[in-house]
Short mmCIF file of C-alpha atoms in Angstrom, two decimals:
data_model
loop_
_atom_site.label_atom_id
_atom_site.label_comp_id
_atom_site.label_asym_id
_atom_site.label_seq_id
_atom_site.Cartn_x
_atom_site.Cartn_y
_atom_site.Cartn_z
CA MET A 1 131.53 86.87 136.50
CA PHE A 2 127.89 85.88 135.85
CA SER A 3 126.15 89.78 136.09
CA ARG A 4 129.01 90.66 132.97
CA TRP A 5 127.12 88.11 131.24
CA ILE A 6 123.90 90.04 131.43
CA SER A 7 125.36 92.86 131.03
CA LEU A 8 126.18 91.57 127.49
CA ALA A 9 123.23 90.07 126.76
CA VAL A 10 120.99 92.51 127.40
CA ILE A 11 123.64 95.36 125.12
CA ALA A 12 123.62 92.42 122.52
CA PHE A 13 119.24 92.10 122.61
CA THR A 14 118.59 95.76 122.76
CA PRO A 15 119.18 96.33 118.64
CA CYS A 16 117.08 93.28 118.40
CA LEU A 17 114.10 95.33 120.03
CA SER A 18 114.24 98.25 118.78
CA ILE A 19 114.53 96.70 114.70
CA ALA A 20 111.32 94.71 115.70
CA GLU A 21 109.98 98.18 117.64
CA GLU A 22 110.74 100.55 114.21
CA LEU A 23 108.96 97.60 111.98
CA PRO A 24 106.23 99.25 109.78
CA SER A 25 102.98 97.68 110.33
CA PHE A 26 100.93 97.63 107.24
CA ALA A 27 98.03 100.31 106.51
CA LEU A 28 95.60 100.00 103.99
CA PRO A 29 94.89 103.47 102.31
CA SER A 30 92.40 105.90 102.21
CA THR A 31 90.38 106.28 99.58
CA VAL A 32 87.65 108.78 97.59
CA ASN A 33 84.74 107.60 95.37
CA VAL A 34 82.77 109.07 93.03
CA SER A 35 79.49 107.44 91.02
CA VAL A 36 76.73 108.81 88.67
CA SER A 37 74.29 106.60 87.22
CA SER A 38 70.84 106.74 85.15
CA SER A 39 68.57 104.27 84.46
CA SER A 40 65.31 104.19 82.34
CA SER A 41 62.95 105.28 84.63
CA GLU A 42 64.16 109.16 84.07
CA THR A 43 66.25 108.16 86.93
CA GLN A 44 70.02 110.37 87.75
CA SER A 45 71.92 109.88 90.15
CA ALA A 46 75.51 110.90 91.57
CA SER A 47 77.18 109.83 95.04
CA ILE A 48 80.69 111.09 96.21
CA GLY A 49 82.03 109.42 99.58
CA ALA A 50 85.43 108.62 101.15
CA GLN A 51 87.19 106.71 103.74
CA LEU A 52 90.23 107.68 105.58
CA MET A 53 92.23 105.37 107.01
CA LEU A 54 93.61 106.22 110.55
CA ARG A 55 96.17 105.08 113.47
CA LYS A 56 95.71 101.14 113.45
CA ASN A 57 93.93 101.13 110.46
CA PHE A 58 90.68 102.81 112.38
CA TRP A 59 88.57 103.84 109.24
CA LEU A 60 86.99 107.06 109.34
CA ALA A 61 83.67 107.01 106.36
CA GLY A 62 81.71 109.57 104.69
CA SER A 63 79.33 110.43 102.05
CA LEU A 64 76.57 112.50 100.29
CA ASP A 65 74.09 111.26 96.83
CA SER A 66 71.89 113.00 95.10
CA ALA A 67 68.90 111.43 92.67
CA LYS A 68 66.15 112.97 90.39
CA GLU A 69 63.48 111.30 89.15
CA LYS A 70 60.44 111.93 87.14
CA THR A 71 57.38 109.62 87.61
CA ASP A 72 53.69 110.93 85.87
CA ASP A 73 55.32 114.55 85.32
CA PHE A 74 55.94 114.45 89.09
CA GLU A 75 59.51 115.07 89.93
CA SER A 76 61.24 114.73 93.49
CA THR A 77 64.71 115.00 94.41
CA THR A 78 66.08 112.58 96.86
CA SER A 79 69.51 113.73 98.80
CA GLY A 80 70.78 111.63 101.48
CA GLY A 81 74.25 110.94 103.34
CA SER A 82 76.22 108.96 105.67
CA VAL A 83 78.65 108.96 108.41
CA SER A 84 80.75 105.17 109.40
CA ILE A 85 83.51 103.93 111.75
CA GLY A 86 85.37 101.49 112.24
CA SER A 87 88.13 99.10 113.25
CA ASP A 88 90.82 97.30 111.27
CA PRO A 89 88.84 95.17 108.93
CA LEU A 90 92.07 92.84 108.56
CA ASP A 91 91.71 92.12 112.54
CA GLU A 92 90.13 88.65 113.37
CA TYR A 93 87.11 90.52 115.05
CA SER A 94 86.07 94.09 113.11
CA PHE A 95 83.18 96.47 114.33
CA GLU A 96 81.42 99.30 112.68
CA ALA A 97 78.97 102.04 113.48
CA GLY A 98 77.07 104.51 111.57
CA VAL A 99 74.30 106.84 110.59
CA ASP A 100 72.95 106.65 107.20
CA GLY A 101 70.03 108.83 106.11
CA PHE A 102 67.90 109.66 102.79
CA GLY A 103 64.62 111.88 101.48
CA VAL A 104 62.28 114.71 99.94
CA ASP A 105 63.17 117.96 101.47
CA ASN A 106 59.76 119.58 103.07
CA GLN A 107 57.71 115.55 102.42
CA TYR A 108 59.64 112.33 103.92
CA ARG A 109 63.12 111.31 105.99
CA VAL A 110 64.47 107.93 106.70
CA ARG A 111 67.01 107.86 109.51
CA GLU A 112 68.91 104.96 110.33
CA LEU A 113 71.46 103.93 112.69
CA ARG A 114 73.38 100.99 112.06
CA ILE A 115 76.06 98.71 113.87
CA ARG A 116 77.59 96.04 112.32
CA GLY A 117 80.37 93.39 113.32
CA THR A 118 82.81 91.00 110.62
CA LEU A 119 84.58 87.49 112.65
CA ALA A 120 86.94 86.30 109.88
CA PRO A 121 88.89 83.86 112.48
CA ASP A 122 92.06 82.42 111.82
CA SER A 123 90.34 79.28 112.35
CA ILE A 124 87.79 77.51 112.70
CA PHE A 125 87.26 74.36 114.64
CA GLU A 126 90.79 74.55 114.77
CA LEU A 127 90.99 74.37 111.12
CA GLU A 128 92.48 76.84 109.23
CA ASN A 129 89.92 79.63 108.01
CA PRO A 130 89.70 79.20 103.73
CA GLY A 131 88.68 82.53 103.58
CA VAL A 132 85.24 82.16 105.14
CA GLU A 133 84.11 85.85 106.56
CA ILE A 134 80.56 86.58 108.84
CA GLY A 135 79.26 90.02 108.91
CA ILE A 136 76.12 90.56 111.67
CA GLU A 137 74.42 94.38 110.87
CA TYR A 138 71.61 95.35 113.32
CA ARG A 139 69.72 98.53 111.73
CA ILE A 140 67.46 101.18 113.63
CA GLY A 141 65.35 103.34 111.32
CA ARG A 142 63.12 106.56 112.00
CA PHE A 143 60.82 106.95 108.80
CA SER A 144 59.07 110.93 109.31
CA PHE A 145 57.07 112.52 106.97
CA SER A 146 54.91 115.77 107.16
CA ASN A 147 50.98 115.55 107.56
CA SER A 148 47.73 117.45 107.38
CA PRO A 149 45.85 116.20 110.63
CA ASN A 150 43.47 113.83 109.74
CA ILE A 151 41.78 110.54 111.01
CA ILE A 152 44.94 107.69 110.02
CA PHE A 153 46.74 110.00 111.51
CA ASN A 154 46.68 112.97 114.03
CA THR A 155 49.05 114.67 114.36
CA THR A 156 51.42 116.73 111.25
CA GLU A 157 55.01 114.99 111.73
CA VAL A 158 54.84 111.37 111.95
CA GLU A 159 57.92 108.97 112.85
CA LEU A 160 57.33 105.22 112.71
CA GLU A 161 59.97 103.13 113.32
CA THR A 162 62.17 100.09 111.39
CA ARG A 163 64.61 97.60 113.00
CA THR A 164 66.60 95.41 110.35
CA LEU A 165 68.93 92.34 111.50
CA HIS A 166 71.19 92.27 108.19
CA LEU A 167 73.24 88.75 108.04
CA ASP A 168 76.17 87.82 104.62
CA ALA A 169 78.73 85.45 104.46
CA THR A 170 81.68 86.35 102.22
CA CYS A 171 83.49 83.25 100.71
CA ASN A 172 87.39 84.16 99.47
CA VAL A 173 88.52 80.74 97.12
CA GLY A 174 91.98 81.28 95.95
CA ARG A 175 93.27 84.16 94.80
CA HIS A 176 90.48 85.07 92.26
CA TRP A 177 87.20 84.41 93.65
CA THR A 178 84.89 85.82 95.58
CA PHE A 179 81.50 84.56 96.59
CA ARG A 180 78.70 86.98 99.17
CA ALA A 181 75.82 86.06 99.95
CA TYR A 182 72.98 88.04 102.65
CA VAL A 183 69.87 87.75 103.76
CA GLU A 184 67.68 90.36 106.05
CA ARG A 185 64.24 90.84 107.49
CA THR A 186 62.90 93.65 108.61
CA THR A 187 60.07 94.52 111.45
CA LEU A 188 57.38 97.20 110.94
CA PRO A 189 54.90 98.80 112.25
CA SER A 190 51.35 98.51 111.54
CA ALA A 191 51.10 102.07 110.50
CA PHE A 192 53.10 101.51 107.52
CA SER A 193 49.79 99.61 106.19
CA ASP A 194 47.64 103.17 107.03
CA LEU A 195 49.98 104.46 104.38
CA ASN A 196 48.17 102.32 101.65
CA ARG A 197 44.42 103.49 102.22
CA PRO A 198 42.46 105.32 99.36
CA LEU A 199 42.31 109.09 100.62
CA ALA A 200 46.08 109.03 102.24
CA PRO A 201 48.11 110.94 98.63
CA LEU A 202 44.91 113.66 99.96
CA PHE A 203 47.21 114.82 103.53
CA ILE A 204 50.37 112.93 103.30
CA PRO A 205 52.86 113.63 100.49
CA GLU A 206 53.01 111.08 97.51
CA SER A 207 56.67 109.94 97.78
CA ALA A 208 56.46 109.66 101.37
CA ILE A 209 53.25 106.92 100.32
CA SER A 210 55.23 105.78 97.64
CA THR A 211 58.81 104.82 99.92
CA ALA A 212 56.52 103.33 102.78
CA VAL A 213 54.29 100.74 100.08
CA SER A 214 57.56 99.27 98.96
CA TRP A 215 59.49 99.09 101.82
CA PRO A 216 60.81 95.54 102.19
CA ASP A 217 60.01 93.43 104.95
CA ASP A 218 62.58 90.09 103.43
CA GLU A 219 65.16 90.47 101.18
CA GLY A 220 68.24 88.49 99.85
CA GLY A 221 70.82 87.81 97.67
CA GLY A 222 74.02 87.14 96.30
CA THR A 223 77.18 88.23 94.30
CA ILE A 224 79.75 85.84 92.63
CA GLY A 225 83.44 87.69 91.78
CA TYR A 226 86.41 87.26 89.80
CA ASN A 227 89.73 89.11 89.80
CA ARG A 228 93.24 88.90 87.80
CA GLY A 229 95.76 91.08 87.32
CA ARG A 230 94.02 94.44 87.02
CA PHE A 231 90.32 92.97 85.81
CA GLY A 232 87.57 92.24 87.83
CA ILE A 233 83.83 91.08 87.52
CA ARG A 234 80.57 91.17 89.70
CA VAL A 235 77.74 88.96 88.62
CA GLY A 236 74.96 89.65 91.23
CA LEU A 237 70.54 88.57 91.91
CA SER A 238 68.62 90.03 94.37
CA GLN A 239 65.33 89.29 95.72
CA LYS A 240 62.97 91.76 98.12
CA HIS A 241 59.19 91.69 99.24
CA ALA A 242 57.36 94.86 99.72
CA ALA A 243 55.60 94.11 103.19
CA VAL A 244 53.22 96.53 102.87
CA SER A 245 51.84 95.90 98.76
CA GLY A 246 53.19 92.89 98.95
CA ALA A 247 55.09 93.05 95.12
CA VAL A 248 58.27 91.02 94.42
CA SER A 249 61.14 92.11 92.54
CA ALA A 250 64.20 90.59 91.47
CA LEU A 251 67.56 93.00 90.89
CA HIS A 252 69.77 91.41 88.19
CA SER A 253 73.45 93.08 87.75
CA LEU A 254 76.49 93.24 86.53
CA GLY A 255 79.57 95.38 87.51
CA ILE A 256 83.47 95.31 85.70
CA ASP A 257 86.54 96.90 87.67
CA TYR A 258 89.78 98.15 85.57
CA ARG A 259 92.50 99.36 87.58
CA LEU A 260 94.47 101.59 85.55
CA THR A 261 97.10 102.94 87.98
CA HIS A 262 98.01 101.47 91.53
CA LYS A 263 96.12 104.07 92.85
CA LEU A 264 93.33 104.69 89.95
CA LEU A 265 90.37 101.63 89.52
CA ILE A 266 87.30 102.95 87.12
CA GLY A 267 84.35 100.85 86.71
CA ALA A 268 81.01 99.98 84.91
CA ARG A 269 78.22 98.21 86.06
CA SER A 270 74.74 97.91 85.12
CA THR A 271 71.56 96.42 86.62
CA VAL A 272 68.13 95.04 85.71
CA SER A 273 65.15 95.45 87.52
CA ARG A 274 61.88 93.47 87.15
CA SER A 275 58.61 92.77 88.97
CA LEU A 276 58.20 89.18 89.13
CA ASP A 277 54.17 89.52 89.78
CA ASP A 278 53.05 91.59 87.35
CA THR A 279 54.73 91.01 84.37
CA SER A 280 52.42 94.16 82.72
CA LEU A 281 55.78 96.55 84.37
CA ASP A 282 58.09 96.64 81.99
CA PRO A 283 61.74 96.33 83.39
CA ILE A 284 64.16 99.30 84.79
CA GLN A 285 67.25 98.96 83.47
CA THR A 286 70.20 101.39 85.57
CA PHE A 287 73.79 102.29 84.08
CA GLY A 288 76.25 103.65 85.96
CA LEU A 289 80.07 104.66 86.40
CA ASP A 290 82.84 104.58 89.54
CA LEU A 291 85.80 105.99 90.32
CA SER A 292 87.91 104.83 92.93
CA VAL A 293 91.01 106.84 94.24
CA GLN A 294 93.40 105.96 96.98
CA PHE A 295 96.07 107.65 98.60
#
């Protein structure tokens, strides 16, 4: 009799297990993003990227971008791209790794290896997490450029290594507000300062020198975002300090998003970059358009 009751219990419980196994898990949508922009410094840029969601919300992302810049009758085209892979961003702890790169053909190239961890625990000190997320990112970069052998660098190809630590915190307040702040610090070798010598342009491409002397050693800022229904708006402010030139600049940004359909999002953004230590320089204004499609 006892064994019969066990058999009946197992038969009754089996459908419950089947239903639990068949319950669908929440899957994030994949996206394709296209962006174009133009600035008052005679720079036009365009980019296309995609994020493909895999099983268990793992994801794979890639992008390509290009920018044309004209300065003092000198025109250059910068191209770049990135590849990333990450774990489920909805988990309490998620991870991401990627490779980014950009540069000007036959002049210079920047490559960065990026590792990032994000913490969004369900509870903090036994209290329910109100919507706080903390990100920690570490990047190792390689800045390489062609060179005519000289007293500064005695090889035809020079590689300088950079190391960057980035920290950010995001707080979601209620259903509509998002606050984000970040800070990062970069360690550069002393050879970056050698590119700022008066005779360096005779041996090293001008675009490589411009990139090196404006490379920031510290940067920080924040954004405030508001989303309601189909509409979203973001306001941001950041500031960076160039390690070699010592220039300090601030960037003001404004972004507006509108969801046309469940899968189609359009956006417009405007930024103003201005020098804080040289008021004689005109601010650089940039306007851009974004399109995002989910599938």
